[in-house]
CSV table of C-alpha atoms in Angstrom, one decimal:
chain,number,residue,atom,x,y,z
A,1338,UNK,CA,0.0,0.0,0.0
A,1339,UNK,CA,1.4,3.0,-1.0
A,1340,UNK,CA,2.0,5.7,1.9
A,1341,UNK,CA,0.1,9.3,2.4
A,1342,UNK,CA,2.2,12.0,2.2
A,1343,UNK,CA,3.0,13.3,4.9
A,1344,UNK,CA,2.6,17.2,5.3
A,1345,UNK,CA,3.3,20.6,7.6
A,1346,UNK,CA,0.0,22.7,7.5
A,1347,UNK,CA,-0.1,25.8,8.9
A,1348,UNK,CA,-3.3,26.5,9.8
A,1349,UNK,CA,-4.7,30.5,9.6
A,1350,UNK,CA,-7.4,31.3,11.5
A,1351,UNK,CA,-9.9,34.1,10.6
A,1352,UNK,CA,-11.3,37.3,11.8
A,1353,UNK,CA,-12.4,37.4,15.5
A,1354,UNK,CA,-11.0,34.0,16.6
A,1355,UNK,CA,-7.4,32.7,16.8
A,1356,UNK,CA,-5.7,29.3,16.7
A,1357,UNK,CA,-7.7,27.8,19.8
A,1358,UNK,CA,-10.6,27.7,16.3
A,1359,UNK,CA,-8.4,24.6,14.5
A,1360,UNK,CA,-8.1,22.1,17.5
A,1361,UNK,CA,-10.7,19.7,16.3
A,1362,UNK,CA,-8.5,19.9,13.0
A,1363,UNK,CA,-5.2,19.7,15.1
A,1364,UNK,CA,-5.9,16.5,16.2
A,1365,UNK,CA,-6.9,14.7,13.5
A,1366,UNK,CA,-3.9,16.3,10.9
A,1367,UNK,CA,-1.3,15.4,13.6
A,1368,UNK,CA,-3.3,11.7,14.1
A,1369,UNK,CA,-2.8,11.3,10.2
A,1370,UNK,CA,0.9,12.0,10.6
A,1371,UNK,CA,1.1,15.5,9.6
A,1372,UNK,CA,3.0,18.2,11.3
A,1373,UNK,CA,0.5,21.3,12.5
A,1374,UNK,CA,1.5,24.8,13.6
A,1375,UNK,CA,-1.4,26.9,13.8
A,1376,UNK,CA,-0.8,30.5,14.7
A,1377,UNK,CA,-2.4,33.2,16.8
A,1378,UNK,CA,-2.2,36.4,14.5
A,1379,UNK,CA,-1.8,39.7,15.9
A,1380,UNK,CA,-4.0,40.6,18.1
A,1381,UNK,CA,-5.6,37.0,18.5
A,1382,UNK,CA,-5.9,34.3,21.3
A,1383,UNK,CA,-2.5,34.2,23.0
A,1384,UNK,CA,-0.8,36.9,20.8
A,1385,UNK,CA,0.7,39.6,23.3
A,1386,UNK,CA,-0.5,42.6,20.7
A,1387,UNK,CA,-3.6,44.5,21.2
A,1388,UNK,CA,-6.2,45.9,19.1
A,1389,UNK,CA,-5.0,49.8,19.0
A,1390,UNK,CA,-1.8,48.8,18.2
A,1391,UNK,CA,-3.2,47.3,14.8
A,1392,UNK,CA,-3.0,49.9,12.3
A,1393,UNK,CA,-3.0,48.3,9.0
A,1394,UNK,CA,-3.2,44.5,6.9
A,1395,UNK,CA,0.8,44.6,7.3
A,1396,UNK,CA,0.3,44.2,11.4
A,1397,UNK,CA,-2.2,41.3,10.8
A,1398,UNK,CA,0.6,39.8,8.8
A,1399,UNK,CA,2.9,40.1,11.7
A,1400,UNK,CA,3.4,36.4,13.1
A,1401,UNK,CA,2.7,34.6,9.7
A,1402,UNK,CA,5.8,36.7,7.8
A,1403,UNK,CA,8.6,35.7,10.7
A,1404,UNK,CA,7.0,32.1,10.8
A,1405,UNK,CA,7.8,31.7,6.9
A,1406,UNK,CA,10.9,33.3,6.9
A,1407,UNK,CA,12.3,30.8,9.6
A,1408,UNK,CA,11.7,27.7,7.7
A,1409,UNK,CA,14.8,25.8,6.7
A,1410,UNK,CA,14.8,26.8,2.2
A,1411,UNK,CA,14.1,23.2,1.5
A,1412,UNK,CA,11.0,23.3,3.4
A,1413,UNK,CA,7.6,23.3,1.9
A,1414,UNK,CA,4.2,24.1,3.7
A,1415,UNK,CA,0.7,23.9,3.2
A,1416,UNK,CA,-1.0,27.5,3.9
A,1417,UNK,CA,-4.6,26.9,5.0
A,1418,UNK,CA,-6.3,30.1,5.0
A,1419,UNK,CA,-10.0,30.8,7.0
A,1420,UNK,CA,-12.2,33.5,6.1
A,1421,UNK,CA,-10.5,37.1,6.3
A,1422,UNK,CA,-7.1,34.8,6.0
A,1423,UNK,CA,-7.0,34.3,3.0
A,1424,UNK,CA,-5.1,37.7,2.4
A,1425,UNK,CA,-2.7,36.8,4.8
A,1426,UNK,CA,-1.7,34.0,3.4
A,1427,UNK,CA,-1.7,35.6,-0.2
A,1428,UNK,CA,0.6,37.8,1.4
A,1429,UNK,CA,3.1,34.6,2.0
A,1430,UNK,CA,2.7,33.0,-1.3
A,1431,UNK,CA,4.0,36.5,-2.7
A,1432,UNK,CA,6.7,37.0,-0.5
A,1433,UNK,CA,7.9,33.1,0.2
A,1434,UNK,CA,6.0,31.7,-2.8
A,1435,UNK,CA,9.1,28.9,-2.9
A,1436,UNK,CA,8.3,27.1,0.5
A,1437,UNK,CA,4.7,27.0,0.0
A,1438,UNK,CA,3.5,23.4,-1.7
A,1439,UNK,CA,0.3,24.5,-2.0
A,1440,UNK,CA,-2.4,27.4,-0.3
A,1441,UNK,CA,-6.1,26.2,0.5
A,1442,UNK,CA,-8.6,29.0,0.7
A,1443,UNK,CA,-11.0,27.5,3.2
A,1444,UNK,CA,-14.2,29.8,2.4
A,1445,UNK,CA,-11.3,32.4,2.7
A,1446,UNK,CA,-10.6,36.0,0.4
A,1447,UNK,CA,-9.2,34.8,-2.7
A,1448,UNK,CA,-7.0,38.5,-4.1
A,1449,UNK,CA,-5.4,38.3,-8.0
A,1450,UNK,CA,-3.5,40.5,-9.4
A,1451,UNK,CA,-6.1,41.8,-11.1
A,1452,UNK,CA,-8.8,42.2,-8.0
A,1453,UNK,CA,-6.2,43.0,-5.2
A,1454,UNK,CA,-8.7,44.0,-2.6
A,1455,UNK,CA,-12.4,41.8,-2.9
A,1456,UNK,CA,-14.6,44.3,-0.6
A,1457,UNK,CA,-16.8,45.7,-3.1
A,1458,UNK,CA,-18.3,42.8,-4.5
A,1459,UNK,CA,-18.1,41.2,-1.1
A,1460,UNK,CA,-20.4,44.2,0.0
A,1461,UNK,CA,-23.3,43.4,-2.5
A,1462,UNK,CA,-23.6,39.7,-1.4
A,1463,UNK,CA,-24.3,40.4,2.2
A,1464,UNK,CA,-27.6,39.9,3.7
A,1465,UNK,CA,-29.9,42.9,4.6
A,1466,UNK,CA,-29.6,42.7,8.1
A,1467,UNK,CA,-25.1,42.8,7.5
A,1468,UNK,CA,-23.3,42.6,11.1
A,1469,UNK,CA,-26.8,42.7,13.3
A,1470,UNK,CA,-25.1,43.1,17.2
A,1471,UNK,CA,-21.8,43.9,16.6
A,1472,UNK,CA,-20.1,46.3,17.7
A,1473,UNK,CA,-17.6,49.2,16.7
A,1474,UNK,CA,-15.0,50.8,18.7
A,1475,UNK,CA,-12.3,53.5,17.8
A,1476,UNK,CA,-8.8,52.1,19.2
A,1477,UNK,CA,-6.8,54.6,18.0
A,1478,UNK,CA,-9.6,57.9,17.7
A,1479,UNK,CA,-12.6,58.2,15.6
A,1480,UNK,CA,-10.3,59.6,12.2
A,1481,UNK,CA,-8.8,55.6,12.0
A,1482,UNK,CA,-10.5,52.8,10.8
A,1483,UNK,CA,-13.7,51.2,13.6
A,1484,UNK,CA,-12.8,47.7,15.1
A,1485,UNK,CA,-15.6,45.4,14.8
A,1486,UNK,CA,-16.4,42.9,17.8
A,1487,UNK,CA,-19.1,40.2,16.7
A,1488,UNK,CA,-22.0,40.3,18.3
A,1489,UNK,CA,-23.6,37.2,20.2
A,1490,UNK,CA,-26.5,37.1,18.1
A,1491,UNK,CA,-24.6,37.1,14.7
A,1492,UNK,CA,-22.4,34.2,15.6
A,1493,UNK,CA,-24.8,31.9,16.7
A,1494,UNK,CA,-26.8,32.8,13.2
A,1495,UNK,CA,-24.1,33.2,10.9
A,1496,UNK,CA,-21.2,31.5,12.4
A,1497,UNK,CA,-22.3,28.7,14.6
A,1498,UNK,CA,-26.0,28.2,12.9
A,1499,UNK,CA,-27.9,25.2,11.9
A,1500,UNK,CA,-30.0,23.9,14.6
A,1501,UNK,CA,-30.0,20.1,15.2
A,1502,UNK,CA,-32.6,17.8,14.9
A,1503,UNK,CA,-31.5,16.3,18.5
A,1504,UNK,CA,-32.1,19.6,20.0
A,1505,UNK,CA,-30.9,21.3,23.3
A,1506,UNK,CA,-31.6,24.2,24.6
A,1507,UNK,CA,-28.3,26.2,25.3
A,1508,UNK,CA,-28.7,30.1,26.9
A,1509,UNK,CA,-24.6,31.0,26.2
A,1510,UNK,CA,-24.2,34.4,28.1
A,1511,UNK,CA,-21.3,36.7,26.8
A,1512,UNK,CA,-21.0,40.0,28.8
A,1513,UNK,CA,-24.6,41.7,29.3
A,1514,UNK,CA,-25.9,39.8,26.7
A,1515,UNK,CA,-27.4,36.4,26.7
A,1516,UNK,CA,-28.8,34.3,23.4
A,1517,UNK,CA,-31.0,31.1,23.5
A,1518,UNK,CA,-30.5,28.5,21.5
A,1519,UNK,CA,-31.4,25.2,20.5
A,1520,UNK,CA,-28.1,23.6,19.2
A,1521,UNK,CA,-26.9,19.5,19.7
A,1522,UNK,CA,-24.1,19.7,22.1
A,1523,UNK,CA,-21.1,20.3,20.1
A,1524,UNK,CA,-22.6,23.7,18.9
A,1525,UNK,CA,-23.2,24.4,22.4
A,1526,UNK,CA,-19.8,24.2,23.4
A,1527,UNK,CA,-17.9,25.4,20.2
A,1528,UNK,CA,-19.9,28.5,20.3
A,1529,UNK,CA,-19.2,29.2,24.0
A,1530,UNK,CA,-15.9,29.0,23.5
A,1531,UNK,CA,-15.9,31.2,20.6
A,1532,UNK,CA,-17.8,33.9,22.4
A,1533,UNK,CA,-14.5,33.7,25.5
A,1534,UNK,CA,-12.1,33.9,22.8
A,1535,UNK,CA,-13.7,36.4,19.9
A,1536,UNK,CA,-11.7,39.7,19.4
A,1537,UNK,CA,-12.2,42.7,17.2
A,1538,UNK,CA,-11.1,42.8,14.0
A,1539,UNK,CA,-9.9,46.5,12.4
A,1540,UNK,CA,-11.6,47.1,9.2
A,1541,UNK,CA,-8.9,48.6,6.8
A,1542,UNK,CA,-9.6,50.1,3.7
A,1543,UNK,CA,-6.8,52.4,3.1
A,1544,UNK,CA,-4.1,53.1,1.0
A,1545,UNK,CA,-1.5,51.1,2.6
A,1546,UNK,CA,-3.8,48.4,3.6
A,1547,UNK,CA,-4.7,47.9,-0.3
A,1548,UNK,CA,-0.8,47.7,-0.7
A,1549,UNK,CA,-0.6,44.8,1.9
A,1550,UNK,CA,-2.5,42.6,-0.1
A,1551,UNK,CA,-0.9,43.1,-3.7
A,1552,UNK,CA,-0.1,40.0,-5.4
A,1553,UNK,CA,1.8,39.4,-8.6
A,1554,UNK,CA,1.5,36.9,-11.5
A,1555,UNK,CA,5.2,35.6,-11.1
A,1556,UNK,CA,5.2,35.2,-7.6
A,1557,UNK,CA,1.8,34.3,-5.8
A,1558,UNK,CA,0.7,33.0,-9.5
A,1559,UNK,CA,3.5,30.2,-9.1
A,1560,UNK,CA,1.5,28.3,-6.3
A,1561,UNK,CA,-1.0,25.7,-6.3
A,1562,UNK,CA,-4.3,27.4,-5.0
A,1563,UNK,CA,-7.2,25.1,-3.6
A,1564,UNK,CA,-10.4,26.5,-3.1
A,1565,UNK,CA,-13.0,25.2,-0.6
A,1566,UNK,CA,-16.6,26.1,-1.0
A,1567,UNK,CA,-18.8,26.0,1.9
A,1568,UNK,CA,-22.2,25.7,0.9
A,1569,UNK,CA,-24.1,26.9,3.5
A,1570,UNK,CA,-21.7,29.4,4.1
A,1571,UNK,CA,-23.4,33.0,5.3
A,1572,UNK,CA,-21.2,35.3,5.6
A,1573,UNK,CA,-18.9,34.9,2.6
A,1574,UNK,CA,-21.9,33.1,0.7
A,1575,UNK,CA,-20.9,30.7,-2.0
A,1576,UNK,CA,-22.6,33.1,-4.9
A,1577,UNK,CA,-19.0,35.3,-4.1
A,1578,UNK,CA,-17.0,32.2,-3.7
A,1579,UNK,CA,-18.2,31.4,-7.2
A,1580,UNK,CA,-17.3,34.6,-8.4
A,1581,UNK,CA,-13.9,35.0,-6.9
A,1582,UNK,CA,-13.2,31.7,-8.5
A,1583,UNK,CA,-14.6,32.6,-12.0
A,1584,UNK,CA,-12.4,35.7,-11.9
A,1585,UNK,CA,-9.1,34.3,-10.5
A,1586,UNK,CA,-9.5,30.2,-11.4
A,1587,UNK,CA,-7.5,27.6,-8.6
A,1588,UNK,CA,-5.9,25.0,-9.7
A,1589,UNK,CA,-8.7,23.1,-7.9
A,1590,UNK,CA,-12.0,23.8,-6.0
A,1591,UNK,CA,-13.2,21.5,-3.1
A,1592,UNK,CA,-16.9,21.6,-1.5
A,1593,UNK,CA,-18.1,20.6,1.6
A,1594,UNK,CA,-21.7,20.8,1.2
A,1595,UNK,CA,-23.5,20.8,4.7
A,1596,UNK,CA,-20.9,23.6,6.3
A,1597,UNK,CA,-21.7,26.8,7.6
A,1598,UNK,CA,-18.3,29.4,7.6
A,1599,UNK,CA,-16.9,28.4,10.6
A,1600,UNK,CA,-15.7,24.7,8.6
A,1601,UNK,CA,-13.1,23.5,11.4
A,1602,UNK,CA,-16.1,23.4,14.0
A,1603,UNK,CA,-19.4,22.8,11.4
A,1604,UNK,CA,-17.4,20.0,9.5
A,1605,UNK,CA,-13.7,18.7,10.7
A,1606,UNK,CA,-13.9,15.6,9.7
A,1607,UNK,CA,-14.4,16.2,6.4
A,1608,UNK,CA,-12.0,19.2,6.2
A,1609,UNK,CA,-9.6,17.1,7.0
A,1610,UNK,CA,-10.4,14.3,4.6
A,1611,UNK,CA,-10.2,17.2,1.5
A,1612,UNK,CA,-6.6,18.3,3.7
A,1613,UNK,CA,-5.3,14.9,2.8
A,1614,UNK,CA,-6.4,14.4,-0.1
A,1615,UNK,CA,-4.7,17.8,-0.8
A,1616,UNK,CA,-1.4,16.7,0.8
A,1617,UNK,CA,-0.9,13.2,-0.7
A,1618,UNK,CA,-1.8,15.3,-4.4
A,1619,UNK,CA,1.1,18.3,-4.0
A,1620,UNK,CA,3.4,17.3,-1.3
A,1621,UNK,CA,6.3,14.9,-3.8
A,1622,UNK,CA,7.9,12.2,-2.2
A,1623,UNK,CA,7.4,10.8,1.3
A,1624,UNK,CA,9.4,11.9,4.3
């Protein structure tokens, strides 16, 4: 029987949560033999930077960028990318585009060199109702880009959604506010946990954030791109992730068809199946 390919993934978690999102993922890439690092990004879970120091993309880049640069120059990763993520890791394909085997966009921003910066047509595919509870603060005074915090009530409709047929009733408190529920246990506790660990998320749209996420042709155009469509996805709803892939074509595009956005807690198992799958394809020769 020939042998899976072992692979190091380096898992990117998107806006809001931070690498305590991945560990159902964790253990099952590092039970198939697969190296993991999965990183808290500026800002995020463990990650000693706070949210008014964040002043542009480039600071959200911060632990990714040293990471790369400290791999050995034979070494190749896989990038997985969540969400807002996916311009962070377009960021490493352009800069270290050599050590990177392949980059999965996991429901994730997919920039070109053509459509740098995807917010516009992101914008028009939102529903009416947009980012409901959340709320906005000015870190660093009210003439620099809001923060956004999710609010209760949009994660456990957008993010942590789909109501089992089980049933339990859950009422998950998170400061002053407190939302009911009727979730199967494992949405219980993965959106309890989300709601300790959630952060804001600065919401850049200037100049030298636009810069950030510039990709070229020669470099981030040399990697092996995998797209992964979540079906039920909404917030970045798969009617955009059909058009970013229409306008900027992966090498290949995976779908999961029962997940909602957050993928590493709606369906693990099989994101880590298509992770294989994706490692014993690009990762040559065994180790």
């Amino acid at each position: 029987m020939e042998r899976k390919k072992e692979g190091h993934f380096v898992l990117v978690h998107g806006a809001c949560h931070g690498a305590w999102c991945w560990y159902k993922v964790i253990v099952q890439l590092k039970s198939m033999g697969h190296k993991v690092t999965a990183l808290d990004m500026a800002g995020y879970g463990v990650h000693a930077k706070q949210v008014h120091e964040i002043h542009s993309f480039f600071d959200y880049f911060e632990p990714l960028m040293p990471f790369m640069a400290s791999l050995k120059p034979e070494e190749k990763v896989i990038l997985v990318g969540h969400s807002l993520r996916g311009y962070s890791i377009s960021a490493a394909m352009e800069q270290f585009h050599e050590q990177v085997a392949v980059a999965v966009f996991a429901t994730a921003f997919m920039p070109s060199p053509n459509l740098p910066y995807l917010s516009q047509q992101f914008d028009k595919t939102m529903d009416s109702d947009k980012t409901m509870d959340t709320a906005y603060v000015f870190p660093n005074g009210t003439d620099k880009p809001p923060s956004g915090l999710l609010g209760p009530n949009f994660m456990a409709t957008k993010l942590y959604q789909f109501q089992s047929d089980l049933g339990r009733s859950g009422k998950i408190g998170y400061k002053s506010t407190q939302v009911d529920l009727t979730l199967d246990p494992d949405q219980v506790q993965d959106l309890a946990l989300a709601l300790t660990w959630v952060r804001h998320v600065g919401l850049f749209r200037d100049e030298e954030s636009i810069k950030a996420v510039a990709v070229t042709k020669e470099k981030y155009g040399s990697v092996h791109r995998v797209f992964v469509v979540c079906c039920k996805d909404h917030v970045i709803k798969e009617e955009y992730h059909r058009w970013m892939i229409e306008n900027n074509p992966p090498d290949e595009v995976r779908s999961i068809s029962d997940s909602y956005h957050t993928v590493m807690f709606s369906k693990p198992d099989e994101l880590c199946s298509c992770l294989q799958e994706i490692a014993d394809k690009y990762i040559r020769g065994s180790h």
